CSV table of C-alpha atoms in Angstrom, one decimal:
chain,number,residue,atom,x,y,z
Q,275,UNK,CA,115.1,97.0,115.6
Q,276,UNK,CA,113.9,94.6,112.6
Q,277,UNK,CA,111.9,91.0,113.6
Q,278,UNK,CA,114.1,89.1,111.9
Q,279,UNK,CA,117.7,89.3,112.6
Q,280,UNK,CA,120.7,89.6,110.3
Q,281,UNK,CA,124.1,90.8,110.6
Q,282,UNK,CA,125.0,94.4,109.0
Q,283,UNK,CA,127.8,93.1,107.3
Q,284,UNK,CA,129.9,90.4,105.7
Q,285,UNK,CA,133.1,90.3,103.2
Q,286,UNK,CA,134.5,88.2,101.6
Q,287,UNK,CA,137.1,88.2,98.3
Q,288,UNK,CA,136.5,86.4,94.9
Q,289,UNK,CA,136.2,82.8,94.5
Q,290,UNK,CA,135.3,82.8,98.5
Q,291,UNK,CA,132.2,81.0,100.0
Q,292,UNK,CA,130.0,83.7,102.6
Q,293,UNK,CA,127.0,83.0,104.6
Q,294,UNK,CA,123.9,85.9,105.7
Q,295,UNK,CA,122.2,84.4,108.6
Q,296,UNK,CA,118.7,85.0,109.3
Q,297,UNK,CA,117.6,84.4,113.0
Q,298,UNK,CA,113.8,84.5,114.2
Q,299,UNK,CA,111.4,82.9,116.6
Q,300,UNK,CA,108.5,81.1,117.2
Q,301,UNK,CA,106.0,82.9,115.9
Q,302,UNK,CA,108.1,83.4,112.2
Q,303,UNK,CA,110.6,80.9,111.3
Q,304,UNK,CA,110.5,78.3,113.9
Q,305,UNK,CA,106.2,78.4,113.4
Q,306,UNK,CA,107.4,76.8,109.9
Q,307,UNK,CA,106.7,79.7,107.7
Q,308,UNK,CA,109.1,80.1,104.6
Q,309,UNK,CA,111.8,82.6,104.8
Q,310,UNK,CA,113.0,84.3,101.1
Q,311,UNK,CA,115.8,85.7,100.4
Q,312,UNK,CA,115.9,89.2,97.9
Q,313,UNK,CA,118.9,90.6,96.8
Q,314,UNK,CA,119.4,94.5,96.4
Q,315,UNK,CA,121.7,96.1,94.1
Q,316,UNK,CA,123.2,99.4,94.4
Q,317,UNK,CA,120.3,101.9,93.5
Q,318,UNK,CA,117.9,98.9,92.6
Q,319,UNK,CA,115.1,97.6,93.2
Q,320,UNK,CA,114.8,94.1,95.5
Q,321,UNK,CA,115.0,90.9,93.3
Q,322,UNK,CA,114.1,87.8,94.5
Q,323,UNK,CA,116.6,85.3,95.2
Q,324,UNK,CA,115.3,82.1,97.1
Q,325,UNK,CA,112.3,81.4,98.0
Q,326,UNK,CA,110.3,78.9,99.8
Q,327,UNK,CA,113.7,78.6,102.1
Q,328,UNK,CA,115.8,77.0,99.3
Q,329,UNK,CA,114.4,77.3,96.0
Q,330,UNK,CA,116.3,79.7,92.9
Q,331,UNK,CA,113.7,81.4,90.2
Q,332,UNK,CA,114.8,81.0,86.8
Q,333,UNK,CA,118.2,82.8,86.0
Q,334,UNK,CA,119.7,83.1,89.4
Q,335,UNK,CA,122.8,81.1,89.6
Q,336,UNK,CA,123.2,78.2,91.4
Q,337,UNK,CA,126.1,79.9,93.4
Q,338,UNK,CA,123.4,81.5,95.8
Q,339,UNK,CA,121.6,79.1,97.8
Q,340,UNK,CA,119.3,78.5,100.6
Q,341,UNK,CA,118.7,76.9,103.8
Q,342,UNK,CA,116.8,76.5,106.7
Q,343,UNK,CA,116.6,75.4,110.4
Q,344,UNK,CA,114.5,75.3,113.2
Q,345,UNK,CA,114.1,79.5,114.2
Q,346,UNK,CA,117.1,80.3,111.8
Q,347,UNK,CA,117.7,80.4,107.8
Q,348,UNK,CA,120.9,81.0,105.6
Q,349,UNK,CA,121.8,82.5,102.5
Q,350,UNK,CA,125.4,80.7,101.1
Q,351,UNK,CA,127.1,83.0,98.5
Q,352,UNK,CA,129.7,80.9,96.7
Q,353,UNK,CA,132.3,81.8,94.0
Q,354,UNK,CA,132.0,84.8,95.2
Q,355,UNK,CA,131.8,87.8,91.9
Q,356,UNK,CA,131.9,91.6,92.2
Q,357,UNK,CA,128.6,91.9,91.1
Q,358,UNK,CA,127.6,90.1,93.8
Q,359,UNK,CA,128.3,93.4,96.0
Q,360,UNK,CA,124.7,94.5,97.7
Q,361,UNK,CA,122.2,94.7,100.2
Q,362,UNK,CA,120.4,91.2,101.2
Q,363,UNK,CA,117.4,90.8,103.1
Q,364,UNK,CA,115.5,87.1,104.0
Q,365,UNK,CA,111.8,87.5,104.7
Q,366,UNK,CA,109.3,85.3,105.9
Q,367,UNK,CA,105.8,85.6,108.3
Q,368,UNK,CA,105.0,86.4,111.6
Q,369,UNK,CA,101.8,85.0,113.1
Q,370,UNK,CA,101.8,87.2,116.1
Q,371,UNK,CA,102.2,90.5,114.3
Q,372,UNK,CA,99.7,89.0,111.3
Q,373,UNK,CA,102.2,90.1,108.7
Q,374,UNK,CA,105.7,89.9,106.4
Q,375,UNK,CA,108.6,90.6,108.0
Q,376,UNK,CA,112.1,91.8,106.8
Q,377,UNK,CA,114.8,91.0,108.3
Q,378,UNK,CA,117.3,94.5,108.3
Q,379,UNK,CA,119.8,93.8,105.5
Q,380,UNK,CA,123.5,92.7,105.1
Q,381,UNK,CA,125.7,94.1,103.0
Q,382,UNK,CA,127.9,92.1,101.1
Q,383,UNK,CA,131.6,93.4,99.9
Q,384,UNK,CA,133.2,91.9,97.8
Q,385,UNK,CA,137.2,92.6,98.9
N,457,UNK,CA,105.7,89.2,81.8
N,458,UNK,CA,104.1,90.5,84.6
N,459,UNK,CA,105.6,94.8,85.1
N,460,UNK,CA,104.9,96.7,87.5
N,461,UNK,CA,105.3,100.7,87.9
N,462,UNK,CA,104.4,103.2,90.7
N,463,UNK,CA,103.3,106.7,89.7
N,464,UNK,CA,102.2,109.9,91.8
N,465,UNK,CA,104.2,112.8,93.6
N,466,UNK,CA,107.5,113.4,94.7
N,467,UNK,CA,106.7,115.7,96.8
N,468,UNK,CA,104.3,115.5,99.8
N,469,UNK,CA,104.2,118.6,102.3
N,470,UNK,CA,103.9,117.2,106.4
N,471,UNK,CA,100.2,116.6,107.6
N,472,UNK,CA,98.6,115.9,104.0
N,473,UNK,CA,98.0,112.1,102.6
N,474,UNK,CA,100.6,110.9,100.1
N,475,UNK,CA,98.8,109.2,97.0
N,476,UNK,CA,100.1,106.4,95.0
N,477,UNK,CA,99.4,104.0,92.0
N,478,UNK,CA,100.7,101.1,90.8
N,479,UNK,CA,100.0,100.1,86.9
N,480,UNK,CA,100.1,96.2,86.5
N,481,UNK,CA,101.0,95.2,82.7
N,482,UNK,CA,101.9,92.0,81.0
N,483,UNK,CA,99.4,90.4,83.3
N,484,UNK,CA,96.3,90.3,85.1
N,485,UNK,CA,95.5,92.1,88.7
N,486,UNK,CA,92.6,89.6,89.4
N,487,UNK,CA,94.4,86.7,91.2
N,488,UNK,CA,97.2,87.1,93.5
N,489,UNK,CA,97.1,89.8,96.2
N,490,UNK,CA,99.7,93.2,95.6
N,491,UNK,CA,101.5,94.4,98.5
N,492,UNK,CA,103.3,98.0,99.3
N,493,UNK,CA,106.8,98.0,100.5
N,494,UNK,CA,108.6,101.1,101.2
N,495,UNK,CA,112.3,101.7,102.3
N,496,UNK,CA,113.8,104.7,103.9
N,497,UNK,CA,116.7,106.2,102.8
N,498,UNK,CA,119.3,103.6,103.4
N,499,UNK,CA,116.9,101.8,106.1
N,500,UNK,CA,115.4,98.1,105.4
N,501,UNK,CA,112.0,97.0,104.1
N,502,UNK,CA,108.7,97.3,105.9
N,503,UNK,CA,105.6,96.2,104.6
N,504,UNK,CA,102.9,98.5,104.6
N,505,UNK,CA,100.1,96.2,104.0
N,506,UNK,CA,98.4,94.2,100.8
N,507,UNK,CA,95.3,93.9,98.9
N,508,UNK,CA,93.7,91.0,96.9
N,509,UNK,CA,91.9,91.6,93.6
N,510,UNK,CA,88.7,91.2,95.5
N,511,UNK,CA,89.4,94.0,97.5
N,512,UNK,CA,90.2,92.8,101.2
N,513,UNK,CA,92.9,94.1,102.5
N,514,UNK,CA,95.3,93.6,105.7
N,515,UNK,CA,97.6,96.1,106.7
N,516,UNK,CA,100.7,96.6,109.0
N,517,UNK,CA,99.5,97.3,112.2
N,518,UNK,CA,102.0,99.9,113.1
N,519,UNK,CA,100.5,101.7,110.2
N,520,UNK,CA,96.7,100.7,110.0
N,521,UNK,CA,95.3,103.8,111.4
N,522,UNK,CA,96.4,106.1,108.1
N,523,UNK,CA,96.8,103.7,105.6
N,524,UNK,CA,93.8,102.8,102.8
N,525,UNK,CA,94.7,100.2,100.1
N,526,UNK,CA,92.1,100.2,97.2
N,527,UNK,CA,92.2,98.2,93.6
N,528,UNK,CA,90.8,98.9,90.2
N,529,UNK,CA,90.5,95.9,88.0
N,530,UNK,CA,88.7,97.6,85.2
N,531,UNK,CA,91.9,99.1,84.7
N,532,UNK,CA,94.7,96.6,86.5
N,533,UNK,CA,95.8,99.0,89.2
N,534,UNK,CA,95.9,99.0,92.4
N,535,UNK,CA,96.6,102.2,94.8
N,536,UNK,CA,98.1,103.4,98.1
N,537,UNK,CA,96.8,106.5,100.5
N,538,UNK,CA,98.4,107.6,104.1
N,539,UNK,CA,97.3,110.3,105.2
N,540,UNK,CA,98.7,112.6,108.1
N,541,UNK,CA,102.3,112.0,106.4
N,542,UNK,CA,106.0,113.3,108.6
N,543,UNK,CA,109.7,113.1,107.6
N,544,UNK,CA,109.5,109.8,108.8
N,545,UNK,CA,107.3,108.8,105.9
N,546,UNK,CA,110.3,109.6,103.4
N,547,UNK,CA,111.3,106.8,101.4
N,548,UNK,CA,110.8,104.7,98.4
N,549,UNK,CA,107.6,103.1,97.5
N,550,UNK,CA,107.4,100.3,95.8
N,551,UNK,CA,104.1,98.3,95.0
N,552,UNK,CA,104.9,94.3,94.4
N,553,UNK,CA,103.0,90.8,93.3
N,554,UNK,CA,102.3,89.1,96.4
N,555,UNK,CA,102.9,85.2,95.4
N,556,UNK,CA,100.6,82.6,97.2
N,557,UNK,CA,103.9,81.4,99.1
N,558,UNK,CA,104.4,84.1,100.7
N,559,UNK,CA,107.1,86.0,98.8
N,560,UNK,CA,107.4,88.7,96.5
N,561,UNK,CA,108.1,89.0,92.8
N,562,UNK,CA,108.3,91.0,90.6
N,563,UNK,CA,108.7,94.6,92.0
N,564,UNK,CA,108.0,97.6,90.6
N,565,UNK,CA,110.9,100.3,90.3
N,566,UNK,CA,109.9,102.5,93.4
N,567,UNK,CA,109.3,106.0,93.7
N,568,UNK,CA,110.9,108.4,96.0
N,569,UNK,CA,108.3,110.5,98.3
N,570,UNK,CA,109.8,112.9,99.7
N,571,UNK,CA,107.9,114.8,103.0
N,572,UNK,CA,108.9,118.2,103.1
N,573,UNK,CA,107.4,121.8,103.5
């Protein structure tokens, strides 16, 4: 049971837009801790995708965007491409656990 | 560009101690914090804890009694020891640089450690 809740899977056709939610609580996202997102392609290490709720590292396409509101955050991917198929994880800090926590991950399938 | 590389045995017997080292290249270990994150096969990510270059540590409460992390600034590397391992500790172990803003980047490629007799 992850501290941050993500849907196990989402899917979309090429070119479409999908969103992945990340729901936390008053001890993490709701306590104003930043949310970060990672993309894990099959068989590889996770890679930073979004940091500080909505910032993209250099090299990440602007098709990826993040937002945060209240105790939740979202990752949006527009113009879906086949190579976007991956697992996506959200991450934040939890002050009741005094540590960094991850969502359970969401598998994105491009139909 | 900072790169991290994990090394250590890929097979550990139950009840023994898992030991891994992460070599940091392309930058100094003497800043940031350095983290171990693991991922059981087919499952999600778990932050095991982190160590600052000063040697200060923070461990995941669920692992605290079994985890020890250390840093060797002269070798630009940091290490993980996990005692009394069981099959539940079988996972890919990643060493990662933790940023002040609370995110993790970059990641090592990961090393699979299997606990089995």
